[in-house]
Tab-separated table of C-alpha atoms in Angstrom:
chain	number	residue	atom	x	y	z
U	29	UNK	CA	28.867	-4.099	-27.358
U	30	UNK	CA	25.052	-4.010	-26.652
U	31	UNK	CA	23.072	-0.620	-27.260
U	32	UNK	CA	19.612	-0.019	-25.354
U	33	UNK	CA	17.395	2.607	-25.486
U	34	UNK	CA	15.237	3.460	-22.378
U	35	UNK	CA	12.253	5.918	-23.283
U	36	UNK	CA	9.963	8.048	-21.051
U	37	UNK	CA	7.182	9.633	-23.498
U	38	UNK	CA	5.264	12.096	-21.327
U	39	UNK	CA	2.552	14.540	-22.788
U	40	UNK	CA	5.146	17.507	-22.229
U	41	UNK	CA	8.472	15.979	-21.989
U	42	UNK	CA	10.262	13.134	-23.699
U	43	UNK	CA	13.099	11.574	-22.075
U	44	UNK	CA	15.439	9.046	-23.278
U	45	UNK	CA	18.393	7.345	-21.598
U	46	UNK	CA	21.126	5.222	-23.440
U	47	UNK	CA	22.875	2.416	-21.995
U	48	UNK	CA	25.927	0.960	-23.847
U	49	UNK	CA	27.023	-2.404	-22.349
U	50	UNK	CA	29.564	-4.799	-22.788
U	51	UNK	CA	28.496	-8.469	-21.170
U	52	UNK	CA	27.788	-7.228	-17.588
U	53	UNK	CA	29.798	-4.190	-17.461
U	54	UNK	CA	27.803	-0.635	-18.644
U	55	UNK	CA	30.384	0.831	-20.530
U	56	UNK	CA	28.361	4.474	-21.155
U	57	UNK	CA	24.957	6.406	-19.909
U	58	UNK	CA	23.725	9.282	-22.014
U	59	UNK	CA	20.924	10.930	-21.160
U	60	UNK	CA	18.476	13.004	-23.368
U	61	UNK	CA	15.188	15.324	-22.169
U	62	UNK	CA	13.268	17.899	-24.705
U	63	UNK	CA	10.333	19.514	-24.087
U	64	UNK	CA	7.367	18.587	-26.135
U	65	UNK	CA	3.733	19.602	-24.823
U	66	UNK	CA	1.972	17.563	-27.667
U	67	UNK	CA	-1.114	19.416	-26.997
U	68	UNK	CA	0.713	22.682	-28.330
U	69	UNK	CA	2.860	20.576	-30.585
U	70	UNK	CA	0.499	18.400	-32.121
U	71	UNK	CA	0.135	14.609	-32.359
U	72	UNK	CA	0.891	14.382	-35.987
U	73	UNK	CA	4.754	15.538	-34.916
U	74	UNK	CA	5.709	13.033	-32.308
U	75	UNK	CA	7.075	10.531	-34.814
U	76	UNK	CA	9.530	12.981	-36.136
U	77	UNK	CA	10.387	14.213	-32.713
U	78	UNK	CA	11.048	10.788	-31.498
U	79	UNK	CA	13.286	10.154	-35.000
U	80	UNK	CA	15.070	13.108	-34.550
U	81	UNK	CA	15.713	12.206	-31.116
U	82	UNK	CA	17.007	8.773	-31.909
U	83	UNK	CA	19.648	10.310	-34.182
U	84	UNK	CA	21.038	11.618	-31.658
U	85	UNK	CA	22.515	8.523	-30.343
U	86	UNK	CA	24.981	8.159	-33.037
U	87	UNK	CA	26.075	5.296	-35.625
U	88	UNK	CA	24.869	2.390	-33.075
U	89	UNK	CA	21.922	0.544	-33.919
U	90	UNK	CA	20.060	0.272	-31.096
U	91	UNK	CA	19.546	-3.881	-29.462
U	92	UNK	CA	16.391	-3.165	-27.725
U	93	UNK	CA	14.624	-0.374	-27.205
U	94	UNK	CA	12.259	-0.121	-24.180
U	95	UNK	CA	8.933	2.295	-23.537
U	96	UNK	CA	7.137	3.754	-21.175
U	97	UNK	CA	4.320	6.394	-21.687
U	98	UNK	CA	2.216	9.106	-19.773
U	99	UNK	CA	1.513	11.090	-22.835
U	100	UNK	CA	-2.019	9.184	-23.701
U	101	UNK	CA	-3.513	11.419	-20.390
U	102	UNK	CA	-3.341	14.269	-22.537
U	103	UNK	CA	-6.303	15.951	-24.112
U	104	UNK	CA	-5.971	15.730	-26.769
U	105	UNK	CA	-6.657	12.257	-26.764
U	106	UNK	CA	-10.090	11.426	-26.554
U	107	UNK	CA	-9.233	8.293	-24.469
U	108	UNK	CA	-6.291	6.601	-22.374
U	109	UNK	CA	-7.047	3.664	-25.134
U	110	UNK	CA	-6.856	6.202	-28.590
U	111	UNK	CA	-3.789	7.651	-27.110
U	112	UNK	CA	-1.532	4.448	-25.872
U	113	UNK	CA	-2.423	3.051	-29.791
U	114	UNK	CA	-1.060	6.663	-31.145
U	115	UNK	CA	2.126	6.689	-29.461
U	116	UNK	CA	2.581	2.651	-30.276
U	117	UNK	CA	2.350	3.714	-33.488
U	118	UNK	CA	4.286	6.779	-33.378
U	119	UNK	CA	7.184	4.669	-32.198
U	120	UNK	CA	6.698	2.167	-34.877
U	121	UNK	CA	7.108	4.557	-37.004
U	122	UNK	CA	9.748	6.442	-35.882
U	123	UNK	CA	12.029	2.950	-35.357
U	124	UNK	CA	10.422	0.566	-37.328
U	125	UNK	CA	13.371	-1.800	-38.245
U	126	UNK	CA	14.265	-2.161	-34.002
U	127	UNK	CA	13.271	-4.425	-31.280
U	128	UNK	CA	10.583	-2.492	-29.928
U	129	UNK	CA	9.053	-3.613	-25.984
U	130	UNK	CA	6.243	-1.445	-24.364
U	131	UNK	CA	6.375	-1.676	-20.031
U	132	UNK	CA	3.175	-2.577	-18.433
U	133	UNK	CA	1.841	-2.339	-14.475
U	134	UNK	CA	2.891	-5.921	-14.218
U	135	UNK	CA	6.603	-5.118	-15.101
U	136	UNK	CA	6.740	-6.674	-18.489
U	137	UNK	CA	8.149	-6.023	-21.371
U	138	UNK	CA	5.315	-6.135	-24.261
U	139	UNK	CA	5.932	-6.387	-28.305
U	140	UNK	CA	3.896	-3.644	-29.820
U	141	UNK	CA	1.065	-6.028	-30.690
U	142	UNK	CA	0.525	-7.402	-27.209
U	143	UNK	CA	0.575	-3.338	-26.096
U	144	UNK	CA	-2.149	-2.505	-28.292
U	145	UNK	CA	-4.408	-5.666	-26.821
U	146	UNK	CA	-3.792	-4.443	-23.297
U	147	UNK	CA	-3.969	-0.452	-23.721
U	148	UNK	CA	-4.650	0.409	-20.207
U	149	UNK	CA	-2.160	-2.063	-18.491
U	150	UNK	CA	0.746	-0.215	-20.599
U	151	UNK	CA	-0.951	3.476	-19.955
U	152	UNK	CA	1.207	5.372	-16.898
U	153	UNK	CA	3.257	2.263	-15.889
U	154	UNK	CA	6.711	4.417	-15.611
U	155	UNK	CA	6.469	4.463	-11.994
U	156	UNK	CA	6.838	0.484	-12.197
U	157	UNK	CA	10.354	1.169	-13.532
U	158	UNK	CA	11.140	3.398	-11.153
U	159	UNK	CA	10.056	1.269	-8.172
U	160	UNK	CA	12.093	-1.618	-9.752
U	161	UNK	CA	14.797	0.709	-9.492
U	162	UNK	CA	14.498	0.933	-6.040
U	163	UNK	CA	14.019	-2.517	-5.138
U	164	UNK	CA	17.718	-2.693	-6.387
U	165	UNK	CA	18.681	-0.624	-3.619
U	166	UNK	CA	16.644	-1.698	-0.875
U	167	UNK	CA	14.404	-4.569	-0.190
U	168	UNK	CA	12.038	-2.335	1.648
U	169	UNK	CA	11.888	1.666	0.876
U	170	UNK	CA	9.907	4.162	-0.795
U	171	UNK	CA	10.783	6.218	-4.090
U	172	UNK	CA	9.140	9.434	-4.546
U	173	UNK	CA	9.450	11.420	-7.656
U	174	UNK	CA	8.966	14.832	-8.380
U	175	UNK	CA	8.716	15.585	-11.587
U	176	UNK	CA	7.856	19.226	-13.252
U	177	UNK	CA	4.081	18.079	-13.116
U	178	UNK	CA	3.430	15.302	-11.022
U	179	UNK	CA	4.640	13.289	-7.928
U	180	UNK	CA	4.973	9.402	-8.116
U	181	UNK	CA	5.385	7.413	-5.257
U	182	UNK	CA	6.258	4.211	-5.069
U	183	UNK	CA	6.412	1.875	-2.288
U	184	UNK	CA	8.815	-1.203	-2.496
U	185	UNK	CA	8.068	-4.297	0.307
U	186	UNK	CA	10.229	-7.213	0.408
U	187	UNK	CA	11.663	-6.686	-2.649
U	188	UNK	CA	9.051	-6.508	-4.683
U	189	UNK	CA	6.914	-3.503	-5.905
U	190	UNK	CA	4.145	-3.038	-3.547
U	191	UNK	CA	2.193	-0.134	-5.428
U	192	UNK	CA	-1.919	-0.918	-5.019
U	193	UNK	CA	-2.651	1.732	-7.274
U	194	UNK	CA	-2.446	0.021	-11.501
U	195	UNK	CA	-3.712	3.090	-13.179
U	196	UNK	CA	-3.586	7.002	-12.609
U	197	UNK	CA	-6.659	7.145	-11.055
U	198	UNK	CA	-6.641	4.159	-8.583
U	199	UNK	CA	-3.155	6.011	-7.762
U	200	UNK	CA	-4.491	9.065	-6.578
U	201	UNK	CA	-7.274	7.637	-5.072
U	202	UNK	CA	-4.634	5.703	-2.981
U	203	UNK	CA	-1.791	8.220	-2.742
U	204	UNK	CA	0.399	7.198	-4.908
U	205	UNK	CA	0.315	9.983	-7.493
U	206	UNK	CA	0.022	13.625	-6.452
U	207	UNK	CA	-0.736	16.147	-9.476
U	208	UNK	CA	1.559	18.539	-7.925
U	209	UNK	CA	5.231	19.406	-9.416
U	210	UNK	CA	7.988	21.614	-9.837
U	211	UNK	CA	7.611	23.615	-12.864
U	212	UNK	CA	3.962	23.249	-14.143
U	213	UNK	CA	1.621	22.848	-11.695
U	214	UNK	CA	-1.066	26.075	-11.347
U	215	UNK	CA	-0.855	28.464	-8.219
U	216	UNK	CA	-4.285	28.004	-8.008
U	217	UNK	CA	-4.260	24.125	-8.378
U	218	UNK	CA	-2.112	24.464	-4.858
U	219	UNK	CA	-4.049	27.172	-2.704
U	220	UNK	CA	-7.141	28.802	-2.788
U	221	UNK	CA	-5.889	32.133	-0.534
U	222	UNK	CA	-2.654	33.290	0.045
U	223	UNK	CA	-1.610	35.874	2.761
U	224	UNK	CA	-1.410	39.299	1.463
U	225	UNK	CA	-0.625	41.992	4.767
U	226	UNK	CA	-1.829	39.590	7.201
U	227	UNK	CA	-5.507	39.147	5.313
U	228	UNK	CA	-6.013	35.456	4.008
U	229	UNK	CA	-6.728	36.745	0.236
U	230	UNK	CA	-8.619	34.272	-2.252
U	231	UNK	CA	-6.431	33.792	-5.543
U	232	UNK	CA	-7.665	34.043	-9.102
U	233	UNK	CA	-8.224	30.667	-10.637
U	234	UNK	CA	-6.466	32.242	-13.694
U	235	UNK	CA	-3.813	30.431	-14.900
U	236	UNK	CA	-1.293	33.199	-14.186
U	237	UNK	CA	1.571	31.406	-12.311
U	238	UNK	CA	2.722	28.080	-11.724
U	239	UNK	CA	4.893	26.266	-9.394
U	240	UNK	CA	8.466	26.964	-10.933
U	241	UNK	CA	7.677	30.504	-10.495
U	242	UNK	CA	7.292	29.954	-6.939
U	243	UNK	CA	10.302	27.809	-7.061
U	244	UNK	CA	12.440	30.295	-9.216
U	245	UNK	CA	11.658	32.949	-6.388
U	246	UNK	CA	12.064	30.926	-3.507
U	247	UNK	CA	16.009	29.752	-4.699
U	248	UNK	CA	15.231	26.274	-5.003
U	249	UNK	CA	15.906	25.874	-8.964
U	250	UNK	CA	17.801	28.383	-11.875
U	251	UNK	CA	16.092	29.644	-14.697
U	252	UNK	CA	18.155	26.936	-16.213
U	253	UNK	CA	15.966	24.700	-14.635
U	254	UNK	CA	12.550	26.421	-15.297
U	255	UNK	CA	12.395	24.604	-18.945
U	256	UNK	CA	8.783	24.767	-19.695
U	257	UNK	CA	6.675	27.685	-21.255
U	258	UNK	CA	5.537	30.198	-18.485
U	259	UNK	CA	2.178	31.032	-18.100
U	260	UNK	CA	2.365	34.759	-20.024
U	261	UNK	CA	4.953	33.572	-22.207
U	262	UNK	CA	7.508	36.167	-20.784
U	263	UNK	CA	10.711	34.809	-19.547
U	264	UNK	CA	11.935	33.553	-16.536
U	265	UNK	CA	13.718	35.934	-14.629
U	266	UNK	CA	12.988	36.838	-11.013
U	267	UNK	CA	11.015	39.956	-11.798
U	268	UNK	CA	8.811	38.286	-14.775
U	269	UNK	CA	8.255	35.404	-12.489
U	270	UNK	CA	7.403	37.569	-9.210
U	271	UNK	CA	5.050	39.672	-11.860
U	272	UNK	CA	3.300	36.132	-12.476
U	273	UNK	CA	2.857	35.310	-8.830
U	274	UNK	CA	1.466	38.821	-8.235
U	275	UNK	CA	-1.158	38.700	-11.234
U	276	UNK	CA	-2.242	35.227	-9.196
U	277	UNK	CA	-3.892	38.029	-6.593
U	278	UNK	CA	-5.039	40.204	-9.284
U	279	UNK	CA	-2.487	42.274	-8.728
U	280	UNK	CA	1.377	43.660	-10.078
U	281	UNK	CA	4.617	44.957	-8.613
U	282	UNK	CA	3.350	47.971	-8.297
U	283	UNK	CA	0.604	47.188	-5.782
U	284	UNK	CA	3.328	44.136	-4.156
U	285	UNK	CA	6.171	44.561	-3.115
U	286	UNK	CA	8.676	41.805	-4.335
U	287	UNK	CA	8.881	40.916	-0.163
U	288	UNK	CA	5.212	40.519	0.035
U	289	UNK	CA	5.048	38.399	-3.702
U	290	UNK	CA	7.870	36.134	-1.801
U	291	UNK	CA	5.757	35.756	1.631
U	292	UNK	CA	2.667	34.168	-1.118
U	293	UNK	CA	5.439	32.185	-2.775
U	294	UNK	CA	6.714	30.491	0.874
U	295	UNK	CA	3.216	29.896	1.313
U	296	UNK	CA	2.444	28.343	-2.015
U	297	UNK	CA	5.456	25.922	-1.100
U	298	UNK	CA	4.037	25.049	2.377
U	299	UNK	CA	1.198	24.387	0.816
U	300	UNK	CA	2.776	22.387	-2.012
U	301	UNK	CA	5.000	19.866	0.460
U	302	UNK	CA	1.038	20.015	2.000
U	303	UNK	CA	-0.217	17.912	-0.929
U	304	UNK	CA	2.306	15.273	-0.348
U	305	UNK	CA	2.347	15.008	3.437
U	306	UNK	CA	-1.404	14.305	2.865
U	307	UNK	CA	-0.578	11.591	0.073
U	308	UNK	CA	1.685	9.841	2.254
U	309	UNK	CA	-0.864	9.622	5.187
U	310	UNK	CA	-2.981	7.890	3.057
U	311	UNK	CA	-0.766	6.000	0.704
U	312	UNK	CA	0.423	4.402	4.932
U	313	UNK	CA	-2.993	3.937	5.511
U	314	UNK	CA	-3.748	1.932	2.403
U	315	UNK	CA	-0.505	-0.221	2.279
U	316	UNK	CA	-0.866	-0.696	6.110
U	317	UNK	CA	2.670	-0.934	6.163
U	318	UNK	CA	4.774	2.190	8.045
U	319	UNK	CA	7.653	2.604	5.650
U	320	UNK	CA	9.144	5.518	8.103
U	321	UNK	CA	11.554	3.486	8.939
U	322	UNK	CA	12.998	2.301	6.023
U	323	UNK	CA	14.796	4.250	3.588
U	324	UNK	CA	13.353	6.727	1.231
U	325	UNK	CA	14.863	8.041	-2.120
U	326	UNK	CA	14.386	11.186	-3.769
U	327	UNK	CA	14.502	12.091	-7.586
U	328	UNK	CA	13.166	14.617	-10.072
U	329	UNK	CA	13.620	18.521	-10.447
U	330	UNK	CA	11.811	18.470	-7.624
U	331	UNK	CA	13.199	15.790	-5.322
U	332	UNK	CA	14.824	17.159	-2.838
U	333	UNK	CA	13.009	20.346	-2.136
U	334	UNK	CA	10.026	19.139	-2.279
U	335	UNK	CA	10.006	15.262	-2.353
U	336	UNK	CA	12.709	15.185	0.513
U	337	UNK	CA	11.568	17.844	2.736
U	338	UNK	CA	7.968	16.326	2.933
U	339	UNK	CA	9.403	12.970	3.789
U	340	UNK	CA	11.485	14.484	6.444
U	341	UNK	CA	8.561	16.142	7.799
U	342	UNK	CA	6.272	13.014	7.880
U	343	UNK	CA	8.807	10.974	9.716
U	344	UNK	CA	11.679	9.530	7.442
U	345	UNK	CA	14.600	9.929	9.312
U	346	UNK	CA	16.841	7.956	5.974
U	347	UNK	CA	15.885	10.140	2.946
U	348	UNK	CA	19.156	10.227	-0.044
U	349	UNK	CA	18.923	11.509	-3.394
U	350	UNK	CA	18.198	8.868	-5.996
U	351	UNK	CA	21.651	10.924	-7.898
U	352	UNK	CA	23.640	9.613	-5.005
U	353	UNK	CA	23.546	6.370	-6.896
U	354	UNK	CA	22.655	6.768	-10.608
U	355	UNK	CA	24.099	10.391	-11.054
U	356	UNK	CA	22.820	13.685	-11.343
U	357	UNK	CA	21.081	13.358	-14.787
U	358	UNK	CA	20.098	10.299	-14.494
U	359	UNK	CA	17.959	10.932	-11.499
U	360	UNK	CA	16.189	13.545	-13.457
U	361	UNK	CA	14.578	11.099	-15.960
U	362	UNK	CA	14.319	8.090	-13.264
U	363	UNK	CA	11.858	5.761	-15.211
U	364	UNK	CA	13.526	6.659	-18.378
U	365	UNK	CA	16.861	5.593	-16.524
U	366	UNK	CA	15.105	2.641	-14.977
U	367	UNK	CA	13.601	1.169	-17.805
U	368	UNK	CA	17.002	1.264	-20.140
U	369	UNK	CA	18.812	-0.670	-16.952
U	370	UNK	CA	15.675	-3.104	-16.895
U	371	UNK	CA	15.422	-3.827	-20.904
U	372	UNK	CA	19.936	-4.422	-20.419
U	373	UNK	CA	19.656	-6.530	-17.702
U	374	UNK	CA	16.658	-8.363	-20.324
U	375	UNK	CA	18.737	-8.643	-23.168
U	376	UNK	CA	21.661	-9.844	-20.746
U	377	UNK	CA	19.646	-12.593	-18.609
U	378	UNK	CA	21.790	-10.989	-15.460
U	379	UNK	CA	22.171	-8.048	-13.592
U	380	UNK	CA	24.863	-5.285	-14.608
U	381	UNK	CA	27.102	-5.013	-11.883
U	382	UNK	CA	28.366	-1.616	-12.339
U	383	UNK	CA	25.063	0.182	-12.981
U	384	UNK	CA	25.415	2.235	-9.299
U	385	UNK	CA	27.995	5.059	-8.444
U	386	UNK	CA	28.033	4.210	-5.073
């Protein structure tokens, strides 16, 4: 039996997917996702959280263990460059008797010393994973991913990933990447006015509410799925998170109603499945290749209610969940998923032919 470890390290969540395989047969999937904003947390603590993370998997020593990262955007990195080399050697130290491979934009699979040499090819390259995913389903589709912060999409042509867009920035300058998510983007990141009694009100660029607040009061997730911190640190029931979305207009639930806070949370969502319909326009216009008619997968908190709907609206007429195929949980943690399946298939020299449900 063959043990891999797949891991996602993101500046406010850490995912980690284990694949136990037996020559081309998986055999078990266990997925694993903990909040850690390393900002709050600090840097110093990722090694441990990593460690305590790997102990989780049991007795097994691991055969290869695979990385992706996202965390080196955070702040409190000076640079993409300081923060790639801190989480290379946060893993290093965390598993430093494994096989250790970092995932670049190129799709391979890097020892720790060739990461460090090429910093900003290994920075963001998650969605690479994913999109290798998806060529597995389809020759020609598009995977978009909405995460609790961010939207990734990823076009796939002919089998091969077709992304133009190598680092975060030529991503959302091509539409690729959309800072826009389920759980933690800002109100105020989304719209600048809301409607409040039919006048188009300006909003508070306060950080007061964020998208899973909107989310939360619109039905689309539980407060089982709102996992991050909230904005005021209060909890996340319906009238904490309509109190949030009311502070957004400088005001409370005793100046809204919670009908009128729900009418600025519809809104925020239009808005919201906004941001992607215009990232798709110009992600088409950049690959000059209309993808409407091939199939489109959805992942993430956020997949279907925001992910799918968008594509729906912009012309996909073949949109499935992502957990259709890979299972719920997996298709929460898709490049985390994706990269474990990729470093098997490595260590194998074939493809694993049970790997999808369906």
């Amino acid at each position: 039996m063959r043990v891999v470890l797949g891991w996602d390290i993101g500046g406010a969540n850490i995912k980690l997917t284990v694949i136990r395989c037996r020559g081309d047969a998986i055999l078990d999937v266990k997925v694993f996702t903990e909040y850690f904003p390393i900002w709050k947390r600090g840097r110093e603590k990722l090694p441990y959280k990593l460690k305590s993370m790997v102990e989780r998997v049991g007795s097994a020593r691991p055969d290869l263990v695979a990385i992706t990262m996202t965390a080196e955007l955070s702040d409190i990195y000076f640079s993409k460059r300081e923060g790639v080399t801190h989480v290379i050697d946060s893993v290093e130290e965390a598993m430093p008797t494994l096989d250790l491979r970092f995932l670049d934009v190129h799709g391979r699979l890097l020892t720790p010393d060739e990461a460090r040499k090429r910093p900003l090819e290994v920075a963001a390259a998650n969605w690479y994973a994913s999109g290798w995913l998806a060529s597995k389903l389809s020759d020609t589709c598009l995977l978009v991913d909405t995460g609790s912060t961010s939207t990734s999409i990823v076009p796939v042509v002919e089998g091969k990933v077709a992304a133009k867009g190598l680092n975060d920035l030529e991503k959302l300058m091509v539409g690729e990447l959309v800072y826009t998510g389920a759980l933690r983007t800002n109100v105020a990141a989304i719209v600048s006015h809301v409607p409040v009694r039919g006048v188009s009100t300006p909003v508070s660029s306060e950080f007061f509410a964020q998208s899973g607040d909107i989310h939360l009061l619109l039905g689309h997730i539980t407060a089982e799925d709102y996992t991050v911190d909230t904005p005021d640190g209060r909890g996340v029931s319906m009238v904490e998170a309509a109190a949030r979305v009311a502070r957004v207009v400088c005001a409370d639930l005793d100046l809204l109603s919670m009908e009128e806070v729900k009418t600025i949370a519809s809104y925020v969502y239009e808005a919201q499945l906004g941001q992607i319909l215009e990232a798709l326009e110009r992600l088409t216009n950049n690959l000059k290749v209309d993808l409407r008619t091939s199939p489109a997968y959805v992942a993430g908190v956020g997949g279907e209610f925001i992910a799918g709907k968008a594509l729906k609206m912009f012309g996909f007429r073949d949109v499935k969940p992502l957990s259709w195929f890979i299972g719920s949980e997996a298709a929460k943690t898709v490049p985390s998923y994706a990269l474990a399946l990729m470093a098997a298939e490595f260590l194998e020299g074939r493809e694993l032919r049970n790997w999808r449900l369906s």
